[in-house]
PDB file of C-alpha atoms in Angstrom:
ATOM      1  CA  UNK L   1      56.641 -29.354 -87.304  1.00 49.00           C
ATOM      2  CA  UNK L   2      58.198 -26.233 -88.852  1.00 52.00           C
ATOM      3  CA  UNK L   3      61.643 -24.854 -88.703  1.00 52.00           C
ATOM      4  CA  UNK L   4      62.761 -22.566 -85.826  1.00 45.00           C
ATOM      5  CA  UNK L   5      62.433 -19.574 -88.118  1.00 42.00           C
ATOM      6  CA  UNK L   6      58.802 -20.449 -88.994  1.00 46.00           C
ATOM      7  CA  UNK L   7      57.962 -21.028 -85.328  1.00 48.00           C
ATOM      8  CA  UNK L   8      59.445 -17.653 -84.436  1.00 37.00           C
ATOM      9  CA  UNK L   9      57.377 -15.986 -87.177  1.00 45.00           C
ATOM     10  CA  UNK L  10      54.152 -17.521 -85.909  1.00 49.00           C
ATOM     11  CA  UNK L  11      55.011 -16.426 -82.360  1.00 44.00           C
ATOM     12  CA  UNK L  12      55.560 -12.844 -83.554  1.00 45.00           C
ATOM     13  CA  UNK L  13      52.195 -12.926 -85.348  1.00 46.00           C
ATOM     14  CA  UNK L  14      50.445 -14.053 -82.152  1.00 48.00           C
ATOM     15  CA  UNK L  15      52.140 -11.289 -80.151  1.00 42.00           C
ATOM     16  CA  UNK L  16      51.216  -8.681 -82.760  1.00 48.00           C
ATOM     17  CA  UNK L  17      47.608  -9.888 -82.848  1.00 43.00           C
ATOM     18  CA  UNK L  18      47.418  -9.783 -79.048  1.00 48.00           C
ATOM     19  CA  UNK L  19      48.767  -6.242 -78.939  1.00 46.00           C
ATOM     20  CA  UNK L  20      46.216  -5.161 -81.562  1.00 49.00           C
ATOM     21  CA  UNK L  21      43.347  -6.683 -79.565  1.00 49.00           C
ATOM     22  CA  UNK L  22      44.631  -4.985 -76.421  1.00 55.00           C
ATOM     23  CA  UNK L  23      44.741  -1.591 -78.133  1.00 54.00           C
ATOM     24  CA  UNK L  24      41.255  -2.107 -79.571  1.00 56.00           C
ATOM     25  CA  UNK L  25      39.896  -3.085 -76.169  1.00 64.00           C
ATOM     26  CA  UNK L  26      41.533  -0.086 -74.528  1.00 71.00           C
ATOM     27  CA  UNK L  27      40.177   2.230 -77.220  1.00 67.00           C
ATOM     28  CA  UNK L  28      36.655   0.904 -76.773  1.00 73.00           C
ATOM     29  CA  UNK L  29      36.885   1.339 -73.011  1.00 76.00           C
ATOM     30  CA  UNK L  30      38.020   4.956 -73.369  1.00 71.00           C
ATOM     31  CA  UNK L  31      35.314   5.648 -75.930  1.00 71.00           C
ATOM     32  CA  UNK L  32      32.657   4.124 -73.671  1.00 74.00           C
ATOM     33  CA  UNK L  33      33.811   6.136 -70.662  1.00 78.00           C
ATOM     34  CA  UNK L  34      33.869   9.400 -72.617  1.00 75.00           C
ATOM     35  CA  UNK L  35      30.423   8.745 -74.056  1.00 74.00           C
ATOM     36  CA  UNK L  36      29.032   8.120 -70.563  1.00 80.00           C
ATOM     37  CA  UNK L  37      30.693  11.281 -69.244  1.00 80.00           C
ATOM     38  CA  UNK L  38      29.457  13.422 -72.136  1.00 77.00           C
ATOM     39  CA  UNK L  39      25.941  11.979 -71.946  1.00 81.00           C
ATOM     40  CA  UNK L  40      25.642  12.761 -68.227  1.00 84.00           C
ATOM     41  CA  UNK L  41      27.084  16.259 -68.711  1.00 85.00           C
ATOM     42  CA  UNK L  42      24.839  17.107 -71.678  1.00 86.00           C
ATOM     43  CA  UNK L  43      21.709  15.661 -70.078  1.00 86.00           C
ATOM     44  CA  UNK L  44      22.270  17.872 -67.031  1.00 88.00           C
ATOM     45  CA  UNK L  45      22.316  20.977 -69.232  1.00 88.00           C
ATOM     46  CA  UNK L  46      19.244  19.751 -71.136  1.00 89.00           C
ATOM     47  CA  UNK L  47      17.417  19.241 -67.821  1.00 90.00           C
ATOM     48  CA  UNK L  48      18.193  22.853 -66.907  1.00 89.00           C
ATOM     49  CA  UNK L  49      16.697  23.945 -70.240  1.00 90.00           C
ATOM     50  CA  UNK L  50      13.618  21.787 -69.627  1.00 91.00           C
ATOM     51  CA  UNK L  51      13.166  23.448 -66.238  1.00 90.00           C
ATOM     52  CA  UNK L  52      13.389  26.937 -67.700  1.00 91.00           C
ATOM     53  CA  UNK L  53      11.199  26.476 -70.781  1.00 90.00           C
ATOM     54  CA  UNK L  54       7.750  25.816 -69.179  1.00 90.00           C
ATOM     55  CA  UNK L  55       8.003  28.771 -66.789  1.00 91.00           C
ATOM     56  CA  UNK L  56       9.205  31.055 -69.569  1.00 92.00           C
ATOM     57  CA  UNK L  57       6.300  30.011 -71.817  1.00 90.00           C
ATOM     58  CA  UNK L  58       3.644  30.493 -69.133  1.00 92.00           C
ATOM     59  CA  UNK L  59       5.146  33.777 -67.969  1.00 93.00           C
ATOM     60  CA  UNK L  60       5.268  35.109 -71.541  1.00 93.00           C
ATOM     61  CA  UNK L  61       1.566  34.326 -71.945  1.00 93.00           C
ATOM     62  CA  UNK L  62       0.733  36.264 -68.760  1.00 93.00           C
ATOM     63  CA  UNK L  63       2.825  39.278 -69.783  1.00 93.00           C
ATOM     64  CA  UNK L  64       1.270  39.270 -73.264  1.00 93.00           C
ATOM     65  CA  UNK L  65      -2.206  39.560 -71.725  1.00 91.00           C
ATOM     66  CA  UNK L  66      -1.130  42.653 -69.763  1.00 90.00           C
ATOM     67  CA  UNK L  67       0.495  44.165 -72.861  1.00 90.00           C
ATOM     68  CA  UNK L  68      -2.753  43.807 -74.794  1.00 89.00           C
ATOM     69  CA  UNK L  69      -4.598  45.493 -71.946  1.00 85.00           C
ATOM     70  CA  UNK L  70      -1.970  48.230 -71.669  1.00 83.00           C
ATOM     71  CA  UNK L  71      -2.039  49.033 -75.389  1.00 82.00           C
ATOM     72  CA  UNK L  72      -5.737  49.844 -75.074  1.00 80.00           C
ATOM     73  CA  UNK L  73      -4.814  52.855 -72.943  1.00 76.00           C
ATOM     74  CA  UNK L  74      -2.910  54.314 -75.915  1.00 72.00           C
ATOM     75  CA  UNK L  75      -6.140  54.771 -77.900  1.00 71.00           C
ATOM     76  CA  UNK L  76      -9.289  56.769 -77.144  1.00 66.00           C
ATOM     77  CA  UNK L  77     -12.167  54.656 -75.894  1.00 61.00           C
ATOM     78  CA  UNK L  78     -15.626  54.549 -77.487  1.00 55.00           C
ATOM     79  CA  UNK L  79     -16.913  56.764 -74.667  1.00 54.00           C
ATOM     80  CA  UNK L  80     -14.390  59.542 -75.379  1.00 54.00           C
ATOM     81  CA  UNK L  81     -16.729  61.561 -77.709  1.00 57.00           C
ATOM     82  CA  UNK L  82     -19.424  61.483 -75.023  1.00 59.00           C
ATOM     83  CA  UNK L  83     -16.920  62.718 -72.464  1.00 55.00           C
ATOM     84  CA  UNK L  84     -15.947  65.580 -74.794  1.00 58.00           C
ATOM     85  CA  UNK L  85     -19.589  66.605 -75.235  1.00 59.00           C
ATOM     86  CA  UNK L  86     -20.227  66.542 -71.489  1.00 59.00           C
ATOM     87  CA  UNK L  87     -17.125  68.646 -70.873  1.00 58.00           C
ATOM     88  CA  UNK L  88     -18.286  71.175 -73.446  1.00 58.00           C
ATOM     89  CA  UNK L  89     -21.781  71.330 -71.905  1.00 58.00           C
ATOM     90  CA  UNK L  90     -20.390  71.768 -68.417  1.00 60.00           C
ATOM     91  CA  UNK L  91     -18.195  74.663 -69.564  1.00 59.00           C
ATOM     92  CA  UNK L  92     -21.244  76.491 -71.055  1.00 54.00           C
ATOM     93  CA  UNK L  93     -23.746  75.522 -68.365  1.00 54.00           C
ATOM     94  CA  UNK L  94     -24.114  78.916 -66.581  1.00 55.00           C
ATOM     95  CA  UNK L  95     -25.131  80.742 -69.776  1.00 53.00           C
ATOM     96  CA  UNK L  96     -26.739  77.805 -71.550  1.00 48.00           C
ATOM     97  CA  UNK L  97     -30.054  78.381 -73.349  1.00 52.00           C
ATOM     98  CA  UNK L  98     -31.889  76.512 -76.063  1.00 46.00           C
ATOM     99  CA  UNK L  99     -30.542  78.943 -78.632  1.00 48.00           C
ATOM    100  CA  UNK L 100     -26.992  78.691 -77.407  1.00 49.00           C
ATOM    101  CA  UNK L 101     -24.432  77.261 -79.758  1.00 53.00           C
ATOM    102  CA  UNK L 102     -21.746  75.028 -78.434  1.00 50.00           C
ATOM    103  CA  UNK L 103     -18.487  74.430 -80.233  1.00 54.00           C
ATOM    104  CA  UNK L 104     -17.347  70.896 -79.601  1.00 49.00           C
ATOM    105  CA  UNK L 105     -13.636  70.101 -79.564  1.00 51.00           C
ATOM    106  CA  UNK L 106     -12.267  67.275 -81.666  1.00 53.00           C
ATOM    107  CA  UNK L 107     -13.012  63.899 -80.162  1.00 50.00           C
ATOM    108  CA  UNK L 108      -9.403  63.259 -79.266  1.00 48.00           C
ATOM    109  CA  UNK L 109      -8.495  66.748 -78.056  1.00 51.00           C
ATOM    110  CA  UNK L 110      -8.938  65.810 -74.402  1.00 57.00           C
ATOM    111  CA  UNK L 111      -7.267  62.416 -74.718  1.00 58.00           C
ATOM    112  CA  UNK L 112      -3.798  61.961 -73.254  1.00 73.00           C
ATOM    113  CA  UNK L 113      -1.934  58.806 -72.418  1.00 69.00           C
ATOM    114  CA  UNK L 114      -0.971  58.643 -68.769  1.00 76.00           C
ATOM    115  CA  UNK L 115       2.719  58.521 -68.072  1.00 80.00           C
ATOM    116  CA  UNK L 116       2.202  55.585 -65.715  1.00 81.00           C
ATOM    117  CA  UNK L 117       0.442  53.640 -68.468  1.00 81.00           C
ATOM    118  CA  UNK L 118       3.276  54.388 -70.880  1.00 85.00           C
ATOM    119  CA  UNK L 119       5.941  53.287 -68.391  1.00 88.00           C
ATOM    120  CA  UNK L 120       4.003  50.151 -67.417  1.00 89.00           C
ATOM    121  CA  UNK L 121       3.515  49.078 -71.021  1.00 90.00           C
ATOM    122  CA  UNK L 122       7.171  49.646 -71.829  1.00 92.00           C
ATOM    123  CA  UNK L 123       8.226  47.536 -68.836  1.00 93.00           C
ATOM    124  CA  UNK L 124       5.820  44.798 -69.932  1.00 93.00           C
ATOM    125  CA  UNK L 125       7.339  44.830 -73.425  1.00 94.00           C
ATOM    126  CA  UNK L 126      10.907  44.615 -72.119  1.00 95.00           C
ATOM    127  CA  UNK L 127       9.892  41.830 -69.749  1.00 95.00           C
ATOM    128  CA  UNK L 128       8.281  39.879 -72.594  1.00 95.00           C
ATOM    129  CA  UNK L 129      11.357  40.363 -74.798  1.00 95.00           C
ATOM    130  CA  UNK L 130      13.664  38.960 -72.124  1.00 95.00           C
ATOM    131  CA  UNK L 131      11.352  36.029 -71.439  1.00 95.00           C
ATOM    132  CA  UNK L 132      11.055  35.147 -75.137  1.00 94.00           C
ATOM    133  CA  UNK L 133      14.837  35.367 -75.531  1.00 94.00           C
ATOM    134  CA  UNK L 134      15.236  32.879 -72.679  1.00 94.00           C
ATOM    135  CA  UNK L 135      12.751  30.475 -74.274  1.00 93.00           C
ATOM    136  CA  UNK L 136      14.348  30.782 -77.720  1.00 93.00           C
ATOM    137  CA  UNK L 137      17.888  30.232 -76.449  1.00 92.00           C
ATOM    138  CA  UNK L 138      16.818  27.252 -74.330  1.00 92.00           C
ATOM    139  CA  UNK L 139      15.170  25.594 -77.342  1.00 90.00           C
ATOM    140  CA  UNK L 140      18.177  26.203 -79.591  1.00 89.00           C
ATOM    141  CA  UNK L 141      20.566  24.942 -76.904  1.00 88.00           C
ATOM    142  CA  UNK L 142      18.547  21.741 -76.476  1.00 88.00           C
ATOM    143  CA  UNK L 143      18.586  21.121 -80.217  1.00 86.00           C
ATOM    144  CA  UNK L 144      22.355  21.641 -80.485  1.00 84.00           C
ATOM    145  CA  UNK L 145      23.131  19.531 -77.414  1.00 85.00           C
ATOM    146  CA  UNK L 146      21.073  16.622 -78.695  1.00 83.00           C
ATOM    147  CA  UNK L 147      23.027  16.722 -81.918  1.00 79.00           C
ATOM    148  CA  UNK L 148      26.208  16.574 -79.832  1.00 76.00           C
ATOM    149  CA  UNK L 149      25.224  13.089 -78.643  1.00 73.00           C
ATOM    150  CA  UNK L 150      24.517  11.755 -82.146  1.00 72.00           C
ATOM    151  CA  UNK L 151      27.458   9.636 -83.231  1.00 65.00           C
ATOM    152  CA  UNK L 152      26.181   7.415 -86.030  1.00 64.00           C
ATOM    153  CA  UNK L 153      28.005   4.337 -87.348  1.00 66.00           C
ATOM    154  CA  UNK L 154      31.650   5.319 -87.059  1.00 65.00           C
ATOM    155  CA  UNK L 155      34.776   3.635 -85.720  1.00 68.00           C
ATOM    156  CA  UNK L 156      36.026   4.214 -82.201  1.00 65.00           C
ATOM    157  CA  UNK L 157      39.036   6.161 -83.427  1.00 71.00           C
ATOM    158  CA  UNK L 158      36.857   8.445 -85.558  1.00 74.00           C
ATOM    159  CA  UNK L 159      34.390   8.830 -82.694  1.00 70.00           C
ATOM    160  CA  UNK L 160      37.176  10.056 -80.417  1.00 75.00           C
ATOM    161  CA  UNK L 161      38.282  12.631 -82.978  1.00 79.00           C
ATOM    162  CA  UNK L 162      34.722  13.850 -83.553  1.00 74.00           C
ATOM    163  CA  UNK L 163      34.102  13.973 -79.828  1.00 75.00           C
ATOM    164  CA  UNK L 164      37.195  16.112 -79.257  1.00 78.00           C
ATOM    165  CA  UNK L 165      36.117  18.598 -81.941  1.00 80.00           C
ATOM    166  CA  UNK L 166      32.596  18.831 -80.533  1.00 76.00           C
ATOM    167  CA  UNK L 167      33.896  19.158 -76.984  1.00 80.00           C
ATOM    168  CA  UNK L 168      36.109  22.090 -77.962  1.00 81.00           C
ATOM    169  CA  UNK L 169      33.172  23.737 -79.760  1.00 79.00           C
ATOM    170  CA  UNK L 170      30.982  23.189 -76.705  1.00 79.00           C
ATOM    171  CA  UNK L 171      33.398  24.983 -74.391  1.00 79.00           C
ATOM    172  CA  UNK L 172      34.118  27.710 -76.955  1.00 83.00           C
ATOM    173  CA  UNK L 173      30.391  28.508 -77.292  1.00 80.00           C
ATOM    174  CA  UNK L 174      29.990  28.616 -73.463  1.00 85.00           C
ATOM    175  CA  UNK L 175      26.583  26.953 -73.681  1.00 85.00           C
ATOM    176  CA  UNK L 176      26.802  25.709 -70.100  1.00 86.00           C
ATOM    177  CA  UNK L 177      27.434  29.250 -68.813  1.00 89.00           C
ATOM    178  CA  UNK L 178      24.603  30.809 -70.818  1.00 90.00           C
ATOM    179  CA  UNK L 179      22.137  28.108 -69.781  1.00 90.00           C
ATOM    180  CA  UNK L 180      23.106  28.733 -66.151  1.00 91.00           C
ATOM    181  CA  UNK L 181      22.357  32.454 -66.636  1.00 93.00           C
ATOM    182  CA  UNK L 182      18.861  31.847 -68.063  1.00 93.00           C
ATOM    183  CA  UNK L 183      17.132  31.582 -64.644  1.00 93.00           C
ATOM    184  CA  UNK L 184      18.718  34.904 -63.646  1.00 94.00           C
ATOM    185  CA  UNK L 185      17.372  36.525 -66.822  1.00 94.00           C
ATOM    186  CA  UNK L 186      13.929  35.148 -66.008  1.00 94.00           C
ATOM    187  CA  UNK L 187      14.140  36.708 -62.550  1.00 94.00           C
ATOM    188  CA  UNK L 188      15.006  40.053 -64.144  1.00 95.00           C
ATOM    189  CA  UNK L 189      11.999  39.640 -66.433  1.00 95.00           C
ATOM    190  CA  UNK L 190       9.748  38.969 -63.432  1.00 94.00           C
ATOM    191  CA  UNK L 191      11.071  42.060 -61.600  1.00 94.00           C
ATOM    192  CA  UNK L 192      10.359  44.200 -64.662  1.00 94.00           C
ATOM    193  CA  UNK L 193       6.854  42.791 -64.868  1.00 94.00           C
ATOM    194  CA  UNK L 194       6.147  43.411 -61.174  1.00 92.00           C
ATOM    195  CA  UNK L 195       7.374  47.000 -61.473  1.00 92.00           C
ATOM    196  CA  UNK L 196       5.174  47.534 -64.535  1.00 91.00           C
ATOM    197  CA  UNK L 197       2.213  45.974 -62.713  1.00 90.00           C
ATOM    198  CA  UNK L 198       2.678  48.400 -59.813  1.00 90.00           C
ATOM    199  CA  UNK L 199       2.654  51.345 -62.236  1.00 88.00           C
ATOM    200  CA  UNK L 200      -0.379  49.873 -63.988  1.00 86.00           C
ATOM    201  CA  UNK L 201      -2.262  49.774 -60.665  1.00 85.00           C
ATOM    202  CA  UNK L 202      -1.002  53.126 -59.391  1.00 83.00           C
ATOM    203  CA  UNK L 203      -3.940  55.217 -60.661  1.00 78.00           C
ATOM    204  CA  UNK L 204      -6.445  52.447 -59.989  1.00 79.00           C
ATOM    205  CA  UNK L 205      -5.566  51.369 -56.463  1.00 78.00           C
ATOM    206  CA  UNK L 206      -2.404  52.735 -54.883  1.00 76.00           C
ATOM    207  CA  UNK L 207      -2.439  50.434 -51.827  1.00 81.00           C
ATOM    208  CA  UNK L 208      -2.597  47.453 -54.185  1.00 77.00           C
ATOM    209  CA  UNK L 209       0.282  48.910 -56.201  1.00 76.00           C
ATOM    210  CA  UNK L 210       2.404  49.325 -53.077  1.00 78.00           C
ATOM    211  CA  UNK L 211       1.605  45.775 -51.951  1.00 80.00           C
ATOM    212  CA  UNK L 212       2.679  44.531 -55.396  1.00 75.00           C
ATOM    213  CA  UNK L 213       6.079  46.146 -54.971  1.00 74.00           C
ATOM    214  CA  UNK L 214       6.487  44.585 -51.535  1.00 71.00           C
TER     215      UNK L 214
END
């Protein structure tokens, strides 16, 4: 049995140890709650990115096919020389004889790119650019957000400090806002594509072009 002073010292040690355990328990609870909150918040943004990415990829593939087809209209076809010869023959037909000489124009002299084809191809290109930007930003956002949830082997106190820094960076970068805007950008890309498709069909089938706009 110790002296009163020794007993008092042991009692103070037990109180100090209990307070330390209480603080540690409280710190772990706060860390656990914040991790759960951040995980749910980040996973929601990642799900939005996962929803946007497949549509953007498929849509970009469709637009690329139309761009390839539209670029063909910027170059003379293989039949263009034959068309030039027929035009030259038709212009000399009334006075044509076997001894007549016909001056043929250059093969590309009659070739002109239609304004509708130019406008349609430009709209396709802008639409593809917007769609690819959406896909690229969604992929980069997913990568950065996954790194946000990586904590590693650190103490609870350090984890809280790191979490606060990352949380401030997250709000400063406005990732949540930009990810929310991505579907709107995809809609703009689709509208551009539909307008370009209507122009593409205008000289081929005008009723079909009008239906496309509707």
